[in-house]
Short mmCIF file of C-alpha atoms in Angstrom, two decimals:
data_model
loop_
_atom_site.label_atom_id
_atom_site.label_comp_id
_atom_site.label_asym_id
_atom_site.label_seq_id
_atom_site.Cartn_x
_atom_site.Cartn_y
_atom_site.Cartn_z
CA UNK A 27 -34.86 -10.56 -2.62
CA UNK A 28 -32.61 -8.68 -0.20
CA UNK A 29 -30.79 -5.87 -1.97
CA UNK A 30 -27.44 -7.04 -0.65
CA UNK A 31 -27.93 -10.32 -2.49
CA UNK A 32 -28.36 -8.70 -5.92
CA UNK A 33 -25.47 -8.60 -8.35
CA UNK A 34 -23.64 -5.44 -9.30
CA UNK A 35 -25.47 -5.05 -12.59
CA UNK A 36 -28.84 -5.82 -10.99
CA UNK A 37 -28.28 -3.15 -8.37
CA UNK A 38 -27.22 -0.50 -10.89
CA UNK A 39 -30.05 -1.29 -13.30
CA UNK A 40 -32.55 -1.14 -10.47
CA UNK A 41 -31.33 2.30 -9.44
CA UNK A 42 -31.40 3.61 -13.01
CA UNK A 43 -34.88 2.17 -13.57
CA UNK A 44 -36.13 3.42 -10.16
CA UNK A 45 -37.03 0.00 -8.78
CA UNK A 46 -34.96 0.93 -5.74
CA UNK A 47 -32.92 3.98 -4.77
CA UNK A 48 -29.19 4.26 -4.26
CA UNK A 49 -29.87 5.19 -0.63
CA UNK A 50 -31.90 2.02 -0.12
CA UNK A 51 -29.04 0.00 -1.60
CA UNK A 52 -26.53 1.72 0.69
CA UNK A 53 -28.62 1.15 3.81
CA UNK A 54 -29.14 -2.52 2.96
CA UNK A 55 -25.43 -3.08 2.57
CA UNK A 56 -24.64 -1.10 5.72
CA UNK A 57 -26.95 -3.44 7.61
CA UNK A 58 -25.24 -6.45 6.04
CA UNK A 59 -21.86 -5.09 7.13
CA UNK A 60 -23.13 -4.51 10.66
CA UNK A 61 -24.31 -8.12 10.83
CA UNK A 62 -21.17 -9.81 9.46
CA UNK A 63 -18.19 -7.56 10.05
CA UNK A 64 -17.66 -8.68 13.67
CA UNK A 65 -17.06 -12.20 12.28
CA UNK A 66 -15.45 -11.66 8.87
CA UNK A 67 -13.38 -8.55 9.72
CA UNK A 68 -13.04 -7.34 6.14
CA UNK A 69 -12.67 -3.61 6.86
CA UNK A 70 -9.90 -1.41 8.21
CA UNK A 71 -11.56 1.98 7.56
CA UNK A 72 -15.34 1.97 7.19
CA UNK A 73 -17.60 5.01 6.77
CA UNK A 74 -21.11 3.78 6.07
CA UNK A 75 -22.63 7.11 7.04
CA UNK A 76 -20.62 8.88 4.38
CA UNK A 77 -21.59 6.22 1.84
CA UNK A 78 -25.28 6.63 2.63
CA UNK A 79 -25.00 10.42 2.44
CA UNK A 80 -23.39 10.16 -1.00
CA UNK A 81 -26.05 7.71 -2.16
CA UNK A 82 -28.83 10.08 -1.12
CA UNK A 83 -27.64 12.77 -3.56
CA UNK A 84 -26.30 10.49 -6.29
CA UNK A 85 -26.94 11.16 -9.96
CA UNK A 86 -28.39 7.73 -10.68
CA UNK A 87 -27.49 7.36 -14.34
CA UNK A 88 -23.99 5.88 -14.43
CA UNK A 89 -22.98 2.28 -15.15
CA UNK A 90 -22.31 1.76 -11.43
CA UNK A 91 -25.29 3.76 -10.18
CA UNK A 92 -25.54 3.18 -6.44
CA UNK A 93 -23.22 0.15 -6.45
CA UNK A 94 -21.53 -0.33 -3.05
CA UNK A 95 -17.78 -0.85 -3.31
CA UNK A 96 -14.70 -1.64 -1.20
CA UNK A 97 -11.19 -0.37 -1.92
CA UNK A 98 -8.06 -2.24 -0.89
CA UNK A 99 -6.13 -0.28 1.71
CA UNK A 100 -3.12 0.47 -0.44
CA UNK A 101 -5.27 2.58 -2.78
CA UNK A 102 -6.02 6.18 -1.78
CA UNK A 103 -9.58 7.29 -1.09
CA UNK A 104 -9.97 10.99 -0.33
CA UNK A 105 -10.97 11.52 3.30
CA UNK A 106 -9.82 8.09 4.49
CA UNK A 107 -6.40 6.95 5.75
CA UNK A 108 -4.19 4.59 3.75
CA UNK A 109 -2.52 2.25 6.24
CA UNK A 110 -1.19 -0.45 3.88
CA UNK A 111 -1.73 -3.14 6.50
CA UNK A 112 1.16 -1.80 8.58
CA UNK A 113 1.28 -0.54 12.18
CA UNK A 114 3.76 2.04 10.96
CA UNK A 115 0.85 3.84 9.31
CA UNK A 116 -1.71 3.19 12.03
CA UNK A 117 -2.02 6.96 12.52
CA UNK A 118 -1.74 7.80 8.84
CA UNK A 119 -3.21 11.09 7.70
CA UNK A 120 -6.27 10.89 5.50
CA UNK A 121 -5.67 10.98 1.77
CA UNK A 122 -6.26 14.40 0.22
CA UNK A 123 -7.23 12.96 -3.15
CA UNK A 124 -8.42 9.64 -4.45
CA UNK A 125 -6.49 7.34 -6.73
CA UNK A 126 -7.37 7.66 -10.41
CA UNK A 127 -9.22 4.33 -10.37
CA UNK A 128 -11.32 5.36 -7.35
CA UNK A 129 -12.24 8.66 -8.98
CA UNK A 130 -13.37 6.75 -12.06
CA UNK A 131 -15.57 4.49 -9.94
CA UNK A 132 -17.24 7.42 -8.22
CA UNK A 133 -17.74 9.26 -11.50
CA UNK A 134 -19.58 6.17 -12.76
CA UNK A 135 -21.93 6.25 -9.77
CA UNK A 136 -20.12 3.88 -7.42
CA UNK A 137 -20.50 4.35 -3.66
CA UNK A 138 -17.31 3.75 -1.67
CA UNK A 139 -17.95 2.28 1.76
CA UNK A 140 -14.34 2.26 2.90
CA UNK A 141 -10.99 0.55 2.85
CA UNK A 142 -10.71 -3.23 2.93
CA UNK A 143 -8.01 -5.13 4.80
CA UNK A 144 -4.73 -5.94 3.08
CA UNK A 145 -1.83 -8.05 4.24
CA UNK A 146 1.19 -6.04 5.40
CA UNK A 147 2.31 -3.90 2.44
CA UNK A 148 0.36 -6.24 0.15
CA UNK A 149 2.93 -8.96 0.84
CA UNK A 150 2.51 -12.16 2.86
CA UNK A 151 1.86 -11.30 6.52
CA UNK A 152 -1.89 -11.75 7.10
CA UNK A 153 -4.15 -9.41 9.00
CA UNK A 154 -7.52 -9.91 10.68
CA UNK A 155 -9.82 -10.98 7.82
CA UNK A 156 -11.45 -14.44 7.89
CA UNK A 157 -12.80 -16.56 5.07
CA UNK A 158 -16.59 -16.13 5.12
CA UNK A 159 -17.10 -19.77 4.13
CA UNK A 160 -15.32 -20.93 7.27
CA UNK A 161 -13.90 -18.44 9.75
CA UNK A 162 -11.01 -20.77 10.63
CA UNK A 163 -9.67 -20.63 7.06
CA UNK A 164 -7.65 -17.95 5.33
CA UNK A 165 -9.40 -15.80 2.73
CA UNK A 166 -6.10 -15.60 0.82
CA UNK A 167 -3.98 -12.54 0.29
CA UNK A 168 -3.08 -9.92 -0.18
CA UNK A 169 -6.48 -8.49 -1.22
CA UNK A 170 -8.13 -10.44 1.57
CA UNK A 171 -10.70 -7.89 2.72
CA UNK A 172 -11.91 -7.11 -0.79
CA UNK A 173 -12.53 -10.76 -1.67
CA UNK A 174 -14.23 -11.55 1.65
CA UNK A 175 -16.46 -8.46 1.53
CA UNK A 176 -17.75 -9.32 -1.93
CA UNK A 177 -18.18 -13.00 -1.07
CA UNK A 178 -20.58 -12.38 1.81
CA UNK A 179 -22.55 -9.54 0.26
CA UNK A 180 -21.12 -6.58 2.18
CA UNK A 181 -20.47 -4.92 -1.18
CA UNK A 182 -21.17 -5.81 -4.81
CA UNK A 183 -17.67 -5.10 -6.07
CA UNK A 184 -14.18 -4.22 -4.91
CA UNK A 185 -10.72 -3.22 -6.03
CA UNK A 186 -7.61 -5.22 -5.22
CA UNK A 187 -4.06 -5.47 -6.49
CA UNK A 188 -1.83 -8.33 -7.61
CA UNK A 189 1.95 -8.55 -7.59
CA UNK A 190 1.99 -12.33 -7.42
CA UNK A 191 -1.40 -13.94 -6.74
CA UNK A 192 -3.22 -11.30 -4.71
CA UNK A 193 -6.42 -11.03 -6.79
CA UNK A 194 -6.75 -14.51 -8.27
CA UNK A 195 -5.97 -16.50 -5.12
CA UNK A 196 -8.35 -14.74 -2.67
CA UNK A 197 -11.07 -14.80 -5.33
CA UNK A 198 -10.65 -18.56 -5.64
CA UNK A 199 -10.55 -19.08 -1.88
CA UNK A 200 -13.64 -16.93 -1.24
CA UNK A 201 -15.74 -18.15 -4.17
CA UNK A 202 -15.99 -14.93 -6.17
CA UNK A 203 -14.75 -13.73 -9.55
CA UNK A 204 -11.39 -11.98 -9.53
CA UNK A 205 -10.15 -10.32 -12.71
CA UNK A 206 -6.60 -9.07 -13.24
CA UNK A 207 -6.48 -7.16 -16.52
CA UNK A 208 -3.35 -6.91 -18.64
CA UNK A 209 -0.43 -5.09 -17.05
CA UNK A 210 -0.93 -1.34 -17.20
CA UNK A 211 -4.62 -1.49 -18.13
CA UNK A 212 -5.57 0.15 -14.83
CA UNK A 213 -3.62 3.19 -13.67
CA UNK A 214 -1.64 2.80 -10.44
CA UNK A 215 -1.77 6.56 -9.82
CA UNK A 216 -2.63 6.95 -6.15
CA UNK A 217 -1.86 3.31 -5.36
CA UNK A 218 1.12 2.03 -3.38
CA UNK A 219 3.35 0.70 -6.14
CA UNK A 220 6.51 -0.92 -4.75
CA UNK A 221 6.88 -3.32 -7.67
CA UNK A 222 6.42 -1.23 -10.84
CA UNK A 223 7.29 -4.15 -13.11
CA UNK A 224 4.75 -6.48 -11.51
CA UNK A 225 1.96 -4.52 -9.82
CA UNK A 226 -1.53 -4.86 -11.33
CA UNK A 227 -4.81 -3.42 -10.09
CA UNK A 228 -7.77 -5.78 -10.42
CA UNK A 229 -11.44 -6.18 -9.52
CA UNK A 230 -13.71 -8.52 -7.55
CA UNK A 231 -17.37 -9.24 -8.26
CA UNK A 232 -19.87 -12.09 -8.06
CA UNK A 233 -19.91 -13.08 -11.73
CA UNK A 234 -17.99 -12.46 -14.93
CA UNK A 235 -20.38 -9.88 -16.37
CA UNK A 236 -20.21 -7.86 -13.14
CA UNK A 237 -16.42 -8.04 -13.16
CA UNK A 238 -16.36 -6.80 -16.75
CA UNK A 239 -18.72 -3.95 -15.93
CA UNK A 240 -16.54 -2.87 -13.01
CA UNK A 241 -13.28 -3.29 -14.91
CA UNK A 242 -14.56 -1.33 -17.91
CA UNK A 243 -14.91 1.74 -15.70
CA UNK A 244 -11.28 1.71 -14.57
CA UNK A 245 -9.35 -0.24 -17.23
CA UNK A 246 -8.25 0.86 -20.65
CA UNK A 247 -9.62 -1.17 -23.56
CA UNK A 248 -11.89 -3.40 -21.47
CA UNK A 249 -15.50 -3.61 -22.62
CA UNK A 250 -18.46 -3.96 -20.28
CA UNK A 251 -20.43 -5.73 -23.00
CA UNK A 252 -19.01 -9.16 -22.29
CA UNK A 253 -20.70 -12.03 -24.09
CA UNK A 254 -19.74 -15.67 -24.60
CA UNK A 255 -18.04 -16.38 -27.94
CA UNK A 256 -20.31 -17.30 -30.85
CA UNK A 257 -18.54 -20.60 -31.28
CA UNK A 258 -17.00 -22.86 -28.62
CA UNK A 259 -13.49 -21.64 -27.88
CA UNK A 260 -10.15 -23.28 -28.43
CA UNK A 261 -8.64 -23.83 -25.01
CA UNK A 262 -5.24 -25.03 -23.82
CA UNK A 263 -5.21 -26.87 -20.51
CA UNK A 264 -1.83 -25.98 -19.06
CA UNK A 265 0.18 -27.54 -16.28
CA UNK A 266 2.79 -25.18 -14.92
CA UNK A 267 6.01 -26.23 -13.13
CA UNK A 268 4.16 -26.04 -9.78
CA UNK A 269 1.54 -28.62 -10.82
CA UNK A 270 2.62 -31.13 -8.11
CA UNK A 271 1.58 -28.59 -5.44
CA UNK A 272 -2.09 -28.84 -6.46
CA UNK A 273 -4.32 -31.03 -4.33
CA UNK A 274 -5.87 -34.11 -5.87
CA UNK A 275 -9.27 -32.41 -5.71
CA UNK A 276 -8.02 -29.36 -7.60
CA UNK A 277 -6.41 -31.52 -10.27
CA UNK A 278 -9.58 -33.59 -10.67
CA UNK A 279 -11.67 -30.43 -10.84
CA UNK A 280 -9.53 -29.04 -13.66
CA UNK A 281 -9.78 -32.31 -15.57
CA UNK A 282 -13.53 -32.42 -15.06
CA UNK A 283 -13.92 -28.83 -16.22
CA UNK A 284 -11.89 -29.57 -19.35
CA UNK A 285 -14.04 -32.61 -20.11
CA UNK A 286 -17.19 -30.49 -19.78
CA UNK A 287 -15.77 -27.90 -22.15
CA UNK A 288 -14.89 -30.56 -24.72
CA UNK A 289 -18.37 -32.09 -24.53
CA UNK A 290 -19.77 -28.62 -25.20
CA UNK A 291 -17.75 -28.38 -28.40
CA UNK A 292 -14.57 -26.62 -27.29
CA UNK A 293 -11.30 -27.66 -28.87
CA UNK A 294 -9.16 -28.82 -25.95
CA UNK A 295 -5.42 -29.40 -26.03
CA UNK A 296 -3.39 -30.40 -22.98
CA UNK A 297 -0.05 -28.62 -23.12
CA UNK A 298 3.02 -28.22 -20.95
CA UNK A 299 4.66 -24.84 -20.71
CA UNK A 300 7.93 -24.65 -22.67
CA UNK A 301 11.06 -25.58 -20.74
CA UNK A 302 12.08 -21.93 -20.52
CA UNK A 303 9.36 -21.44 -17.91
CA UNK A 304 11.06 -23.74 -15.42
CA UNK A 305 12.94 -20.72 -14.11
CA UNK A 306 10.03 -18.27 -14.25
CA UNK A 307 9.32 -18.29 -10.52
CA UNK A 308 12.94 -17.41 -9.76
CA UNK A 309 12.83 -14.59 -12.32
CA UNK A 310 9.74 -13.24 -10.59
CA UNK A 311 11.42 -13.60 -7.19
CA UNK A 312 14.47 -11.63 -8.31
CA UNK A 313 12.40 -8.76 -9.68
CA UNK A 314 10.13 -8.77 -6.62
CA UNK A 315 12.98 -8.69 -4.14
CA UNK A 316 15.10 -6.12 -5.96
CA UNK A 317 12.25 -3.66 -6.50
CA UNK A 318 10.87 -4.27 -3.02
CA UNK A 319 14.24 -3.55 -1.43
CA UNK A 320 14.53 -0.29 -3.34
CA UNK A 321 11.08 0.83 -2.24
CA UNK A 322 10.98 -0.43 1.36
CA UNK A 323 14.68 -0.20 2.22
CA UNK A 324 14.50 3.39 3.56
CA UNK A 325 11.44 2.46 5.63
CA UNK A 326 13.23 -0.58 7.04
CA UNK A 327 16.11 1.61 8.21
CA UNK A 328 13.74 3.46 10.54
CA UNK A 329 11.06 0.89 11.32
CA UNK A 330 12.51 -2.63 10.97
CA UNK A 331 11.12 -3.66 14.36
CA UNK A 332 7.62 -2.62 13.28
CA UNK A 333 7.81 -4.65 10.07
CA UNK A 334 6.97 -8.33 9.78
CA UNK A 335 9.58 -11.04 9.40
CA UNK A 336 8.58 -11.84 5.82
CA UNK A 337 8.83 -8.32 4.43
CA UNK A 338 12.09 -7.79 6.31
CA UNK A 339 13.46 -11.00 4.81
CA UNK A 340 12.44 -9.92 1.32
CA UNK A 341 14.18 -6.57 1.73
CA UNK A 342 17.33 -8.21 3.11
CA UNK A 343 17.40 -10.63 0.18
CA UNK A 344 16.76 -7.88 -2.34
CA UNK A 345 19.57 -5.73 -0.99
CA UNK A 346 22.02 -8.47 -1.99
CA UNK A 347 20.85 -8.62 -5.62
CA UNK A 348 23.15 -6.78 -8.01
CA UNK A 349 21.62 -4.48 -10.59
CA UNK A 350 23.05 -6.68 -13.35
CA UNK A 351 21.11 -9.68 -12.03
CA UNK A 352 17.95 -7.57 -11.90
CA UNK A 353 18.47 -6.47 -15.50
CA UNK A 354 18.99 -10.09 -16.52
CA UNK A 355 15.71 -11.01 -14.83
CA UNK A 356 13.89 -8.24 -16.69
CA UNK A 357 15.34 -9.51 -19.97
CA UNK A 358 14.34 -13.07 -19.10
CA UNK A 359 10.79 -11.92 -18.37
CA UNK A 360 10.62 -10.15 -21.73
CA UNK A 361 11.83 -13.31 -23.49
CA UNK A 362 9.20 -15.39 -21.68
CA UNK A 363 6.48 -12.99 -22.84
CA UNK A 364 7.57 -13.49 -26.44
CA UNK A 365 7.72 -17.27 -26.02
CA UNK A 366 4.26 -17.32 -24.47
CA UNK A 367 2.75 -15.21 -27.24
CA UNK A 368 4.18 -17.53 -29.91
CA UNK A 369 3.30 -20.78 -28.14
CA UNK A 370 -0.34 -19.95 -27.54
CA UNK A 371 -1.11 -18.10 -30.74
CA UNK A 372 -4.41 -19.47 -32.03
CA UNK A 373 -5.86 -20.32 -28.62
CA UNK A 374 -8.68 -18.28 -27.18
CA UNK A 375 -7.52 -18.92 -23.64
CA UNK A 376 -5.58 -21.10 -21.24
CA UNK A 377 -7.19 -22.83 -18.27
CA UNK A 378 -5.15 -23.76 -15.22
CA UNK A 379 -5.65 -23.92 -11.44
CA UNK A 380 -5.92 -20.58 -9.59
CA UNK A 381 -4.51 -22.07 -6.38
CA UNK A 382 -3.45 -25.31 -4.76
CA UNK A 383 -7.07 -26.08 -3.86
CA UNK A 384 -9.47 -25.04 -1.11
CA UNK A 385 -8.37 -22.31 1.29
CA UNK A 386 -6.02 -23.74 3.94
CA UNK A 387 -7.33 -24.13 7.48
CA UNK A 388 -5.08 -21.45 8.95
CA UNK A 389 -5.09 -17.74 9.72
CA UNK A 390 -1.30 -17.60 10.09
CA UNK A 391 -0.67 -17.58 6.34
CA UNK A 392 -2.55 -16.82 3.13
CA UNK A 393 -1.74 -19.84 0.97
CA UNK A 394 0.62 -20.26 -1.95
CA UNK A 395 0.38 -17.84 -4.89
CA UNK A 396 2.51 -20.10 -7.10
CA UNK A 397 -0.29 -20.90 -9.58
CA UNK A 398 -0.55 -17.18 -10.37
CA UNK A 399 3.12 -16.16 -10.46
CA UNK A 400 3.89 -16.86 -14.10
CA UNK A 401 0.83 -15.02 -15.41
CA UNK A 402 1.64 -11.98 -13.28
CA UNK A 403 5.23 -12.01 -14.52
CA UNK A 404 3.96 -12.10 -18.11
CA UNK A 405 1.50 -9.27 -17.49
CA UNK A 406 -1.30 -11.15 -19.24
CA UNK A 407 -5.00 -10.99 -18.31
CA UNK A 408 -6.24 -13.61 -15.88
CA UNK A 409 -9.57 -14.28 -14.24
CA UNK A 410 -10.65 -16.72 -11.53
CA UNK A 411 -14.18 -18.09 -11.49
CA UNK A 412 -15.70 -20.32 -8.81
CA UNK A 413 -16.79 -23.69 -10.13
CA UNK A 414 -17.68 -25.91 -7.17
CA UNK A 415 -17.34 -26.55 -3.47
CA UNK A 416 -14.65 -28.94 -2.31
CA UNK A 417 -14.75 -31.67 0.32
CA UNK A 418 -14.23 -29.17 3.15
CA UNK A 419 -17.16 -27.07 1.92
CA UNK A 420 -15.01 -24.24 0.59
CA UNK A 421 -14.84 -23.04 -3.01
CA UNK A 422 -12.67 -24.45 -5.77
CA UNK A 423 -11.94 -22.23 -8.74
CA UNK A 424 -10.71 -22.17 -12.31
CA UNK A 425 -8.18 -19.70 -13.68
CA UNK A 426 -8.55 -18.51 -17.28
CA UNK A 427 -5.59 -16.75 -18.88
CA UNK A 428 -5.15 -14.97 -22.19
CA UNK A 429 -2.62 -13.15 -24.31
CA UNK A 430 -1.56 -9.63 -23.44
CA UNK A 431 -4.14 -6.95 -24.33
CA UNK A 432 -6.75 -9.59 -25.22
CA UNK A 433 -8.74 -8.91 -22.07
CA UNK A 434 -12.12 -8.94 -23.77
CA UNK A 435 -11.44 -12.36 -25.26
CA UNK A 436 -10.51 -13.74 -21.83
CA UNK A 437 -13.71 -12.30 -20.36
CA UNK A 438 -15.74 -13.83 -23.18
CA UNK A 439 -14.23 -17.28 -22.63
CA UNK A 440 -14.73 -16.90 -18.88
CA UNK A 441 -18.40 -16.06 -19.44
CA UNK A 442 -18.75 -19.16 -21.64
CA UNK A 443 -17.08 -21.35 -19.00
CA UNK A 444 -19.17 -19.82 -16.22
CA UNK A 445 -22.40 -20.46 -18.08
CA UNK A 446 -21.45 -24.04 -18.84
CA UNK A 447 -20.41 -24.84 -15.28
CA UNK A 448 -23.57 -23.48 -13.75
CA UNK A 449 -22.58 -19.95 -12.79
CA UNK A 450 -20.94 -18.54 -9.73
CA UNK A 451 -20.89 -20.20 -6.34
CA UNK A 452 -23.44 -18.25 -4.34
CA UNK A 453 -23.12 -16.39 -1.07
CA UNK A 454 -21.69 -18.42 1.82
CA UNK A 455 -23.67 -18.99 4.99
CA UNK A 456 -21.25 -17.33 7.37
CA UNK A 457 -21.16 -19.01 10.82
#
């Protein structure tokens, strides 16, 4: 089998056990990038030569021994520029030191190939990346390059970030696993962090076990030894206030998944979120706009014409929000976290859609993050797994959510669901 088509854990085990070398792995993935990057456009700063040179001298004993990785371009990598998807930073100086999470990856044996494309400032305005399942469709955002690179085998794992739906949504659209650990589990040191109340760092991989292995290197209290629960889990199937936005196919897929889980012995309850969550998206919007205006306001004063319409609009809106309203939103978010913890006590996980459905047939936008917003606001762990291909031939996913700091339980339930549903959707045949 081609090395690029092996999973993260298969690659690392093969290096440790000397079935292949880290340099061979790096060269295989460099060749894969050469073949597909002109079509998929996942990279903004790529240094395959440096990656191969590192692989040639690698101490091949770590949990990520020789594993090729991509880093979202709002996260610093020493020796590479951090452009944040903005023309303002097109000539950005190279980072002098790597973010804490990148250093951890390299210390574990990971091989960084470069920086993957992000939307402008990790917000809505898309950049050049295409969905590898169909180049006319969005890969989602904002961690678009990371999801696309993993999906088509350019790398075995990647880092992304999520302030709204920027890990879960592109994972679902590109047919890979995206895991957003609990808020604060991964350090944001060295990462652009405009939204300190909302920003999460997350990981992309091809299956749940790989995602756990990658996350365990960078996240506090996440174990790499993920295993399905000994007994079928108790699962709540949850419809959020944005349920009407889901396509019929996505709704049917969720119902079919729930039926499969129940037949396998899981205890399934269909629940509505408490009424208090009706205003959750507006709470998130207030926090997002206020914090974004504080962070980007000074930049807008100098570079408004070089900033996209959507980020400018967010800043303008945030500038009008009084501090008292922001504080009220923070208090409302805290109250929602308490309500959520009480309501779902006793459940192993929640399942819900990760997106509206298949990736939209557009490159002008990245799709709605609304099915992720509440879970980001709550700071709870969430993971997207691919479960099938839809009518248009693009992936459909399932989102699995847990209680705060119960990341290992969410991973265990996700592994159980993945095994029952037949495993991950495999590599797309890129046109």
